[in-house]
CSV table of C-alpha atoms and ligand atoms in Angstrom, one decimal:
chain,number,residue,atom,x,y,z
A,6,MET,CA,100.1,122.9,113.0
A,7,THR,CA,99.4,122.6,109.3
A,8,ASP,CA,95.9,121.7,108.2
A,9,GLU,CA,96.2,118.8,105.6
A,10,ARG,CA,94.4,119.4,102.3
A,11,ILE,CA,92.2,116.7,100.9
A,12,GLY,CA,90.5,117.1,97.5
A,13,GLY,CA,90.9,120.9,97.7
A,14,LEU,CA,89.5,121.1,101.3
A,15,SER,CA,91.0,121.4,104.7
A,16,ALA,CA,90.9,118.2,106.8
A,17,ALA,CA,89.6,120.2,109.7
A,18,ARG,CA,86.6,121.5,107.7
A,19,ILE,CA,85.9,117.9,106.6
A,20,ALA,CA,86.1,116.6,110.1
A,21,ASP,CA,83.7,119.3,111.4
A,22,PHE,CA,81.2,118.6,108.7
A,23,SER,CA,81.4,114.8,109.3
A,24,ALA,CA,80.9,115.2,113.0
A,25,ALA,CA,77.8,117.3,112.5
A,26,GLU,CA,76.3,115.0,109.9
A,27,ALA,CA,77.0,111.9,112.0
A,28,ALA,CA,75.2,113.5,114.9
A,29,ALA,CA,72.2,114.3,112.8
A,30,TYR,CA,72.1,110.8,111.4
A,31,ALA,CA,72.2,109.3,114.9
A,32,ALA,CA,69.6,111.7,116.3
A,33,ALA,CA,67.2,110.7,113.5
A,34,ARG,CA,67.4,107.0,114.1
A,35,PRO,CA,66.4,106.1,117.7
A,36,ARG,CA,64.6,102.9,116.7
A,37,SER,CA,67.6,101.6,114.7
A,38,ARG,CA,70.0,102.4,117.5
A,39,ALA,CA,67.8,100.6,120.1
A,40,ALA,CA,67.3,97.6,117.9
A,41,LEU,CA,71.0,97.3,117.2
A,42,ALA,CA,71.8,97.6,120.9
A,43,ALA,CA,69.4,94.8,121.6
A,44,GLY,CA,70.4,92.4,118.7
A,45,SER,CA,73.8,93.0,117.3
A,46,GLY,CA,75.6,91.1,120.0
A,47,ALA,CA,74.6,87.8,118.3
A,48,PHE,CA,77.0,88.6,115.4
A,49,LEU,CA,80.8,88.6,115.0
A,50,ASP,CA,81.6,92.3,114.4
A,51,GLY,CA,78.0,93.2,115.4
A,52,VAL,CA,76.6,92.6,111.9
A,53,PRO,CA,75.8,89.4,109.9
A,54,MET,CA,78.4,90.3,107.3
A,55,HIS,CA,81.4,92.3,108.2
A,56,TRP,CA,81.2,94.6,105.2
A,57,MET,CA,78.0,96.1,106.7
A,58,ARG,CA,80.3,97.8,109.1
A,59,ASP,CA,82.2,99.5,106.3
A,60,TRP,CA,79.6,102.2,105.7
A,61,PRO,CA,80.5,105.7,107.0
A,62,GLN,CA,77.5,106.0,109.3
A,63,PRO,CA,78.1,105.9,113.1
A,64,PHE,CA,75.9,102.7,113.1
A,65,PRO,CA,74.3,100.8,110.3
A,66,MET,CA,71.0,101.7,108.8
A,67,LEU,CA,68.5,98.9,109.4
A,68,VAL,CA,66.5,98.3,106.3
A,69,ALA,CA,62.8,97.7,106.7
A,70,ARG,CA,62.0,97.3,103.0
A,71,ALA,CA,63.5,97.8,99.6
A,72,GLU,CA,61.5,98.3,96.5
A,73,GLY,CA,62.4,99.7,93.0
A,74,ALA,CA,65.0,102.3,93.6
A,75,VAL,CA,64.0,103.1,97.2
A,76,VAL,CA,64.9,101.7,100.6
A,77,GLU,CA,63.0,102.5,103.8
A,78,ASP,CA,64.8,102.2,107.2
A,79,LEU,CA,63.5,101.1,110.5
A,80,ASP,CA,62.9,104.7,111.5
A,81,GLY,CA,60.7,105.4,108.5
A,82,HIS,CA,63.2,107.4,106.4
A,83,VAL,CA,62.5,106.8,102.7
A,84,ILE,CA,65.8,106.9,100.9
A,85,ASP,CA,66.6,107.0,97.2
A,86,ASP,CA,68.9,104.1,96.6
A,87,PHE,CA,71.8,104.6,94.2
A,88,CYS,CA,73.9,101.9,95.8
A,89,LEU,CA,71.5,99.2,94.8
A,90,GLY,CA,73.3,96.5,96.7
A,91,ASP,CA,76.6,97.5,95.0
A,92,THR,CA,75.2,96.2,91.6
A,93,GLY,CA,73.2,93.2,93.0
A,94,SER,CA,70.0,95.2,92.5
A,95,MET,CA,71.2,97.2,89.5
A,96,PHE,CA,67.8,96.5,87.9
A,97,GLY,CA,65.9,97.8,91.0
A,98,HIS,CA,64.9,95.9,94.1
A,99,SER,CA,62.7,92.9,93.4
A,100,PRO,CA,62.0,93.7,89.7
A,101,ALA,CA,58.3,92.6,89.0
A,102,PRO,CA,59.2,89.7,86.6
A,103,VAL,CA,61.7,88.3,89.1
A,104,ALA,CA,59.4,88.6,92.1
A,105,ARG,CA,56.7,86.7,90.0
A,106,ALA,CA,59.2,84.0,89.0
A,107,ILE,CA,60.2,83.6,92.7
A,108,ARG,CA,56.6,83.2,93.7
A,109,ALA,CA,55.9,80.7,91.0
A,110,GLN,CA,59.1,78.6,91.7
A,111,ALA,CA,58.6,78.7,95.5
A,112,ASP,CA,56.1,75.8,95.4
A,113,ARG,CA,58.1,73.8,92.8
A,114,GLY,CA,61.3,73.1,94.6
A,115,LEU,CA,64.3,75.1,95.6
A,116,THR,CA,67.3,72.9,94.9
A,117,THR,CA,67.7,69.5,93.2
A,118,MET,CA,71.2,69.2,91.7
A,119,LEU,CA,69.5,68.3,88.4
A,120,PRO,CA,68.9,70.4,85.3
A,121,SER,CA,65.4,71.3,84.0
A,122,GLU,CA,63.8,72.7,80.8
A,123,THR,CA,64.1,76.2,82.4
A,124,ALA,CA,67.9,75.6,82.8
A,125,LEU,CA,68.1,74.8,79.1
A,126,GLU,CA,66.2,78.0,78.3
A,127,ALA,CA,68.6,80.0,80.5
A,128,GLY,CA,71.5,78.5,78.4
A,129,ARG,CA,69.9,79.7,75.2
A,130,LEU,CA,69.3,83.2,76.6
A,131,LEU,CA,72.9,83.5,77.9
A,132,CYS,CA,74.1,82.8,74.4
A,133,GLU,CA,71.6,85.3,73.0
A,134,VAL,CA,72.5,88.1,75.5
A,135,PHE,CA,76.2,87.6,76.0
A,136,GLY,CA,77.3,85.7,73.0
A,137,PRO,CA,77.7,82.1,71.9
A,138,MET,CA,79.7,80.6,74.7
A,139,ARG,CA,79.5,77.3,76.7
A,140,TRP,CA,78.2,78.2,80.2
A,141,GLN,CA,78.4,77.2,83.8
A,142,ILE,CA,76.4,78.6,86.7
A,143,ALA,CA,77.8,79.6,90.1
A,144,THR,CA,76.3,81.4,93.0
A,145,THR,CA,78.7,84.3,93.4
A,146,ALA,CA,81.0,86.0,90.9
A,147,THR,CA,83.9,85.2,93.3
A,148,ASP,CA,83.2,81.5,92.7
A,149,ALA,CA,82.8,82.0,88.9
A,150,ASN,CA,86.2,83.7,88.8
A,151,ARG,CA,87.8,80.9,90.9
A,152,PHE,CA,86.4,78.3,88.6
A,153,ALA,CA,87.4,80.2,85.4
A,154,LEU,CA,90.9,80.4,86.8
A,155,ARG,CA,91.1,76.7,87.6
A,156,LEU,CA,90.0,75.9,84.1
A,157,ALA,CA,92.6,78.3,82.6
A,158,ARG,CA,95.4,76.7,84.7
A,159,ALA,CA,94.2,73.2,83.8
A,160,ILE,CA,94.3,73.7,80.1
A,161,THR,CA,97.5,75.8,79.9
A,162,GLY,CA,99.4,73.9,82.6
A,163,ARG,CA,100.6,77.3,83.9
A,164,PRO,CA,100.4,78.5,87.5
A,165,LYS,CA,99.8,82.3,87.4
A,166,VAL,CA,97.0,84.7,87.0
A,167,LEU,CA,97.9,88.2,85.8
A,168,VAL,CA,95.8,90.9,87.4
A,169,PHE,CA,95.9,94.7,87.5
A,170,ASN,CA,97.1,96.7,90.4
A,171,GLY,CA,94.1,98.0,92.3
A,172,CYS,CA,91.7,95.3,90.9
A,173,TYR,CA,89.0,93.4,92.7
A,174,HIS,CA,87.5,90.2,91.5
A,175,GLY,CA,85.7,89.1,94.6
A,176,THR,CA,87.4,87.2,97.5
A,177,VAL,CA,89.5,85.1,95.1
A,178,ASP,CA,92.7,84.7,97.2
A,179,ASP,CA,95.0,84.5,94.2
A,180,THR,CA,94.1,87.9,93.0
A,181,MET,CA,94.9,89.7,96.3
A,182,VAL,CA,98.2,91.1,95.1
A,183,ARG,CA,99.4,94.6,94.4
A,184,LEU,CA,102.4,96.4,92.9
A,185,GLU,CA,104.9,97.9,95.2
A,186,ALA,CA,107.9,99.7,93.5
A,187,GLY,CA,107.2,97.6,90.4
A,188,ARG,CA,107.1,94.3,92.3
A,189,THR,CA,104.2,92.0,92.9
A,190,VAL,CA,103.4,91.6,96.6
A,191,ALA,CA,100.5,90.2,98.7
A,192,ARG,CA,98.1,92.9,99.8
A,193,PRO,CA,98.4,93.9,103.4
A,194,GLY,CA,95.6,93.0,105.8
A,195,LEU,CA,94.5,89.6,104.3
A,196,VAL,CA,92.9,87.6,107.1
A,197,GLY,CA,94.5,84.2,107.6
A,198,GLN,CA,96.3,84.2,104.3
A,199,VAL,CA,99.2,81.7,104.6
A,200,GLU,CA,100.2,81.1,100.9
A,201,ASP,CA,102.8,82.9,99.0
A,202,LEU,CA,100.5,84.7,96.5
A,203,THR,CA,103.4,85.8,94.3
A,204,GLN,CA,103.8,82.1,93.3
A,205,VAL,CA,100.3,82.2,91.7
A,206,ALA,CA,99.8,85.8,90.7
A,207,VAL,CA,101.6,88.6,89.0
A,208,ALA,CA,100.4,92.2,88.9
A,209,ALA,CA,100.7,94.7,86.1
A,210,GLU,CA,99.4,98.3,85.6
A,211,PHE,CA,96.1,98.9,83.8
A,212,ASN,CA,96.5,100.8,80.5
A,213,ASP,CA,100.2,99.8,80.4
A,214,LEU,CA,100.7,97.1,77.7
A,215,ALA,CA,104.5,97.2,78.3
A,216,SER,CA,104.0,96.1,81.9
A,217,VAL,CA,101.6,93.4,80.8
A,218,GLU,CA,104.1,92.1,78.2
A,219,ALA,CA,106.9,92.1,80.8
A,220,ALA,CA,104.7,90.0,83.1
A,221,LEU,CA,103.8,87.6,80.3
A,222,ALA,CA,107.3,87.1,79.2
A,223,ALA,CA,108.1,84.5,81.8
A,224,GLY,CA,105.7,82.2,80.1
A,225,ASP,CA,104.0,81.1,83.4
A,226,VAL,CA,100.7,83.1,83.1
A,227,ALA,CA,97.6,80.9,82.5
A,228,ALA,CA,95.2,83.8,82.2
A,229,ILE,CA,94.9,87.6,82.3
A,230,LEU,CA,91.9,88.4,84.5
A,231,THR,CA,90.6,91.9,84.1
A,232,GLU,CA,87.5,94.1,84.2
A,233,PRO,CA,87.0,96.0,81.0
A,234,VAL,CA,87.0,99.2,83.1
A,235,MET,CA,88.6,99.2,86.6
A,236,THR,CA,85.6,99.8,88.8
A,237,ASN,CA,86.8,98.8,92.2
A,238,SER,CA,89.3,101.6,93.0
A,239,CYS,CA,88.4,105.1,91.7
A,240,MET,CA,87.1,104.2,88.2
A,241,VAL,CA,89.7,103.9,85.5
A,242,LEU,CA,88.6,103.8,81.8
A,243,PRO,CA,90.6,101.8,79.3
A,244,ALA,CA,92.8,104.0,77.0
A,245,PRO,CA,92.1,103.7,73.3
A,246,GLY,CA,93.8,100.5,72.0
A,247,PHE,CA,94.3,99.0,75.4
A,248,HIS,CA,91.9,96.1,75.1
A,249,ALA,CA,93.0,95.3,71.5
A,250,GLY,CA,96.6,95.2,72.8
A,251,LEU,CA,95.6,93.0,75.7
A,252,ARG,CA,93.8,90.6,73.4
A,253,ASP,CA,96.8,90.4,71.1
A,254,LEU,CA,99.3,90.0,74.0
A,255,ALA,CA,97.3,87.2,75.6
A,256,THR,CA,97.1,85.3,72.3
A,257,ARG,CA,100.8,85.8,71.5
A,258,HIS,CA,101.9,84.6,74.9
A,259,GLY,CA,99.5,81.6,75.2
A,260,ALA,CA,97.5,83.0,78.1
A,261,LEU,CA,93.7,83.1,78.2
A,262,LEU,CA,91.8,86.4,78.5
A,263,ILE,CA,89.1,86.4,81.2
A,264,ILE,CA,86.9,89.4,81.2
A,265,ASP,CA,85.0,89.9,84.5
A,266,GLU,CA,81.8,91.9,83.8
A,267,THR,CA,80.4,91.7,87.3
A,268,HIS,CA,80.2,95.5,87.4
A,269,THR,CA,80.5,96.6,83.8
A,270,ILE,CA,77.3,94.7,83.0
A,271,SER,CA,76.1,98.3,83.5
A,272,SER,CA,77.5,99.1,80.1
A,273,GLY,CA,74.5,97.8,78.1
A,274,ARG,CA,72.8,94.5,77.1
A,275,GLY,CA,75.5,91.9,76.9
A,276,GLY,CA,78.0,93.9,79.0
A,277,TYR,CA,81.0,96.0,78.0
A,278,ALA,CA,82.4,93.2,75.9
A,279,ARG,CA,79.4,93.0,73.6
A,280,VAL,CA,78.9,96.7,73.5
A,281,HIS,CA,82.5,97.4,72.6
A,282,GLY,CA,83.3,94.2,70.6
A,283,LEU,CA,85.8,92.6,73.0
A,284,THR,CA,86.6,88.9,72.5
A,285,PRO,CA,87.4,87.2,75.8
A,286,ASP,CA,88.2,83.5,76.0
A,287,ILE,CA,86.2,83.4,79.2
A,288,PHE,CA,83.4,85.7,80.2
A,289,VAL,CA,82.3,86.1,83.8
A,290,THR,CA,79.4,88.1,85.4
A,291,GLY,CA,77.2,87.9,88.5
A,292,LYS,CA,75.5,90.1,91.0
A,293,CYS,CA,72.4,91.4,89.1
A,294,VAL,CA,72.4,88.7,86.3
A,295,ALA,CA,69.4,87.0,87.9
A,296,GLY,CA,67.8,90.1,89.2
A,297,GLY,CA,69.3,89.9,92.7
A,298,MET,CA,68.9,86.2,93.3
A,299,PRO,CA,72.5,85.0,94.2
A,300,THR,CA,73.7,83.8,90.8
A,301,ALA,CA,76.8,84.1,88.6
A,302,VAL,CA,77.6,82.8,85.2
A,303,TRP,CA,80.8,82.1,83.4
A,304,GLY,CA,81.2,81.1,79.8
A,305,VAL,CA,84.0,79.8,77.6
A,306,THR,CA,84.5,80.0,73.8
A,307,GLU,CA,84.1,76.8,71.8
A,308,PRO,CA,87.9,76.4,71.3
A,309,VAL,CA,88.5,76.7,75.1
A,310,ALA,CA,85.6,74.3,75.7
A,311,ARG,CA,87.3,71.7,73.4
A,312,ARG,CA,90.7,72.1,75.2
A,313,PHE,CA,88.9,71.6,78.5
A,314,ALA,CA,87.1,68.5,77.2
A,315,ALA,CA,90.5,67.0,76.2
A,316,TYR,CA,92.0,67.9,79.6
A,317,ASP,CA,89.0,66.6,81.5
A,318,ALA,CA,89.1,63.3,79.7
A,319,SER,CA,92.7,62.9,80.7
A,320,ARG,CA,92.6,63.8,84.4
A,321,PRO,CA,92.3,61.2,87.1
A,322,ALA,CA,88.8,60.7,88.6
A,323,GLY,CA,88.1,62.6,91.8
A,324,HIS,CA,87.2,66.0,93.0
A,325,SER,CA,87.6,68.7,90.4
A,326,GLY,CA,87.8,71.5,92.9
A,327,MET,CA,85.0,73.4,91.1
A,328,GLY,CA,81.3,73.6,92.1
A,329,THR,CA,79.1,74.3,95.1
A,330,THR,CA,76.1,72.2,96.1
A,331,LEU,CA,73.4,74.9,95.8
A,332,SER,CA,74.7,76.3,92.5
A,333,ALA,CA,72.5,76.0,89.3
A,334,ASN,CA,69.4,75.5,91.4
A,335,PRO,CA,65.9,75.9,90.0
A,336,MET,CA,65.3,79.2,91.7
A,337,GLN,CA,68.4,80.6,90.1
A,338,PHE,CA,67.2,79.5,86.7
A,339,ALA,CA,63.7,80.8,87.2
A,340,CYS,CA,65.2,84.3,88.0
A,341,LEU,CA,67.9,84.1,85.3
A,342,VAL,CA,65.4,83.4,82.5
A,343,VAL,CA,63.1,86.3,83.4
A,344,THR,CA,66.0,88.7,84.0
A,345,LEU,CA,67.7,87.9,80.7
A,346,SER,CA,64.5,88.0,78.7
A,347,GLU,CA,62.3,90.6,80.5
A,348,VAL,CA,64.6,92.8,82.6
A,349,MET,CA,67.9,93.1,80.8
A,350,THR,CA,66.1,94.6,77.8
A,351,ALA,CA,67.4,97.2,75.4
A,352,GLU,CA,64.6,99.5,76.5
A,353,ASN,CA,65.6,99.3,80.2
A,354,TYR,CA,69.3,99.8,79.4
A,355,ALA,CA,68.4,102.9,77.3
A,356,ARG,CA,66.5,104.3,80.2
A,357,MET,CA,69.3,103.6,82.6
A,358,GLU,CA,71.9,105.1,80.2
A,359,ALA,CA,69.8,108.3,79.9
A,360,GLY,CA,69.4,108.6,83.6
A,361,ALA,CA,73.1,108.1,84.2
A,362,ALA,CA,74.0,110.7,81.7
A,363,ARG,CA,71.7,113.1,83.4
A,364,LEU,CA,73.3,112.3,86.8
A,365,ALA,CA,76.8,112.7,85.4
A,366,ALA,CA,76.0,116.0,83.9
A,367,GLY,CA,74.4,117.3,87.1
A,368,LEU,CA,77.3,116.2,89.3
A,369,THR,CA,79.8,117.7,86.9
A,370,LYS,CA,78.0,121.0,87.0
A,371,ALA,CA,77.9,121.0,90.8
A,372,ILE,CA,81.6,120.3,91.0
A,373,ALA,CA,82.3,123.2,88.6
A,374,ARG,CA,80.1,125.5,90.6
A,375,VAL,CA,82.4,125.2,93.7
A,376,GLY,CA,85.6,124.9,91.6
A,377,ALA,CA,86.6,121.6,93.1
A,378,PRO,CA,89.5,119.8,91.4
A,379,TRP,CA,87.4,116.7,90.9
A,380,HIS,CA,85.9,114.7,88.0
A,381,VAL,CA,83.0,112.4,87.1
A,382,VAL,CA,83.3,109.1,85.2
A,383,ARG,CA,80.5,106.9,83.8
A,384,VAL,CA,80.2,103.4,82.3
A,385,GLY,CA,76.7,103.0,81.1
A,386,ALA,CA,74.4,103.1,84.2
A,387,ARG,CA,77.3,103.4,86.6
A,388,VAL,CA,78.5,106.9,87.6
A,389,GLU,CA,81.3,107.9,89.9
A,390,PHE,CA,82.6,111.2,91.2
A,391,ILE,CA,86.2,111.2,92.1
A,392,CYS,CA,87.7,113.8,94.5
A,393,ALA,CA,90.8,114.4,92.4
A,394,PRO,CA,91.6,115.5,88.9
A,395,GLY,CA,91.1,113.0,86.0
A,396,PRO,CA,91.1,111.0,83.9
A,397,LEU,CA,92.9,108.4,86.0
A,398,LEU,CA,95.2,106.0,84.0
A,399,ASN,CA,95.8,103.1,86.4
A,400,GLY,CA,95.5,101.5,89.8
A,401,THR,CA,98.3,103.5,91.3
A,402,GLN,CA,96.7,106.8,90.3
A,403,ALA,CA,93.3,105.5,91.4
A,404,GLU,CA,94.6,104.7,94.9
A,405,ALA,CA,96.2,108.1,95.2
A,406,ALA,CA,92.9,109.7,94.2
A,407,HIS,CA,91.0,107.9,96.9
A,408,ALA,CA,90.1,110.3,99.7
A,409,PRO,CA,88.5,108.2,102.4
A,410,ALA,CA,87.7,110.9,105.0
A,411,LEU,CA,86.2,113.3,102.5
A,412,GLU,CA,84.3,110.6,100.7
A,413,ALA,CA,82.8,109.3,104.0
A,414,ALA,CA,81.7,112.9,104.8
A,415,ILE,CA,80.0,113.3,101.5
A,416,HIS,CA,78.3,109.9,101.8
A,417,GLN,CA,77.0,110.8,105.2
A,418,GLY,CA,75.8,114.2,104.0
A,419,LEU,CA,74.0,112.6,101.1
A,420,LEU,CA,72.3,110.0,103.2
A,421,ASN,CA,71.1,112.7,105.6
A,422,ARG,CA,69.5,114.3,102.6
A,423,GLY,CA,67.8,111.1,101.5
A,424,CYS,CA,70.3,109.6,99.0
A,425,LEU,CA,72.3,106.4,99.5
A,426,ILE,CA,75.4,105.8,97.4
A,427,ALA,CA,77.8,102.8,97.5
A,428,PRO,CA,80.1,102.7,100.6
A,429,PHE,CA,83.4,101.6,99.2
A,430,HIS,CA,83.7,104.1,96.4
A,431,ASN,CA,81.7,107.1,95.2
A,432,MET,CA,79.5,104.9,93.0
A,433,MET,CA,75.9,105.5,91.9
A,434,LEU,CA,73.8,103.2,89.8
A,435,ILE,CA,70.7,104.1,87.8
A,436,SER,CA,68.1,101.3,87.6
A,437,PRO,CA,65.1,101.1,85.3
A,438,ALA,CA,63.0,102.1,88.3
A,439,THR,CA,65.1,105.2,89.1
A,440,THR,CA,63.1,108.4,88.3
A,441,GLU,CA,64.4,111.7,87.0
A,442,ALA,CA,63.1,113.3,90.2
A,443,GLN,CA,65.3,111.0,92.2
A,444,ILE,CA,68.3,111.8,90.0
A,445,ASP,CA,67.6,115.5,90.4
A,446,ARG,CA,67.3,115.1,94.2
A,447,LEU,CA,70.7,113.5,94.3
A,448,VAL,CA,72.3,116.2,92.2
A,449,ASP,CA,70.7,118.9,94.4
A,450,SER,CA,71.8,117.1,97.6
A,451,PHE,CA,75.4,116.7,96.2
A,452,GLY,CA,75.3,120.4,95.4
A,453,ALA,CA,74.1,121.3,98.9
A,454,VAL,CA,76.8,119.1,100.5
A,455,LEU,CA,79.6,120.6,98.3
A,456,GLY,CA,78.2,124.1,99.1
A,457,LEU,CA,78.6,123.4,102.8
A,458,LEU,CA,82.0,121.9,102.4
A,459,PHE,CA,83.5,124.6,100.1
A,460,GLU,CA,81.7,127.7,101.4
A,461,THR,CA,84.3,130.2,102.8
B,118,PLP,C1,84.6,92.9,89.2
B,118,PLP,C2,84.1,92.1,90.3
B,118,PLP,N1,84.2,90.7,90.2
B,118,PLP,C3,83.7,89.9,91.1
B,118,PLP,C4,83.1,90.3,92.3
B,118,PLP,C5,82.7,89.4,93.3
B,118,PLP,O1,81.3,89.4,93.4
B,118,PLP,P1,80.7,88.6,94.6
B,118,PLP,O2,81.0,89.4,95.8
B,118,PLP,O3,79.2,88.6,94.3
B,118,PLP,O4,81.2,87.2,94.7
B,118,PLP,C6,83.1,91.7,92.5
B,118,PLP,C7,82.5,92.2,93.7
B,118,PLP,O5,82.4,93.4,94.0
B,118,PLP,C8,83.5,92.6,91.5
B,118,PLP,O6,83.5,93.9,91.6
């Protein structure tokens, strides 16, 4: 029997390592295991949200407390947190200004469906941080993307969204397509999906302007929806000139350009678009934008706002299909204002950037030490190691680079050594609260895990 090679390692070696690490994890968590045995039956899938099952551990870690860049589990293990809620806590768990704002707002009302002076201040700050756009508030980035798409379809009168193969923009049904032999098809595994998604979406390859132009040529694309950097498969950076080309193609073909900065808000104050001078028609971000309070924002340029006003005045009265009751509530605004003004500061971003550079350099060295054919990518505070050679050019290459069994083994090994990284990809975030000692511990742990995996 041949032993399959994954990321330069034998599958059998990976499986042995995984089994030993999983056993060590389980043995160190008797309280968590007992609590889950007693309580998880109340939930579909055994957890309150099915993604909580998608971690590589044999059973989920029960969190007792999260603070700064640390989580403590029910069994008393204090863990350095580089997952940070997959970006929801990118500025650290409960940043002090946000915690204070929550306490202050707690006695003044939680939801009213009316604006306030604080809401107006949030609008001013959104323009200051992200640029002069006309804003709306949602509760999740998924919703913000959905609403942005509705607006784009409304004002262009076109049905389709163009997305990139391998993208993720939240659970927006219309974006759940992929390329197969050059054709757009629905992704496999979508639960309860009954619509023909190819009627509302077309896929192209990232960094391939010719494939974008071909998809736009039919004249039925309302908007291109893209992250500036693909962060949801193995990370793919934009090639020089790609974003300028995308902007030009969108304009020439009458499609709007929606830039989703839900993850690339790691790039610096104002996100990747501000840092790199991109000019989207619609800007979307969420997750950490209000310091961890569920909040997303989307903004449109003045010309797009004018087109929408004309459309809105002409449509029949009735449901718009946009909005959710609890969105734009006073607690969101309290958190948004302090996050934009006191947390998302240039100083904090500089600290995050320096820490992430330290981490990327340390991981790169550890990979070189064992001679693994891997690489490291970074977008501001966001760092990823990829168990394949790089750089990757597009979603097809990113999918091929993904090594689930090997990645799960490394994640488990790191957690057993006190470091938590994101479950769906090899992503690590540096928050303003993350210390150099924590970063060095992660680099050392990564080196130790690689040493065990690659030792002959
Ligand atoms: C780029 C991007 N956009 C949107 C979303 C959706 O965010 P949420 O799950 O908070 O709705 C995600 C989630 O990972 C994302 O990565």
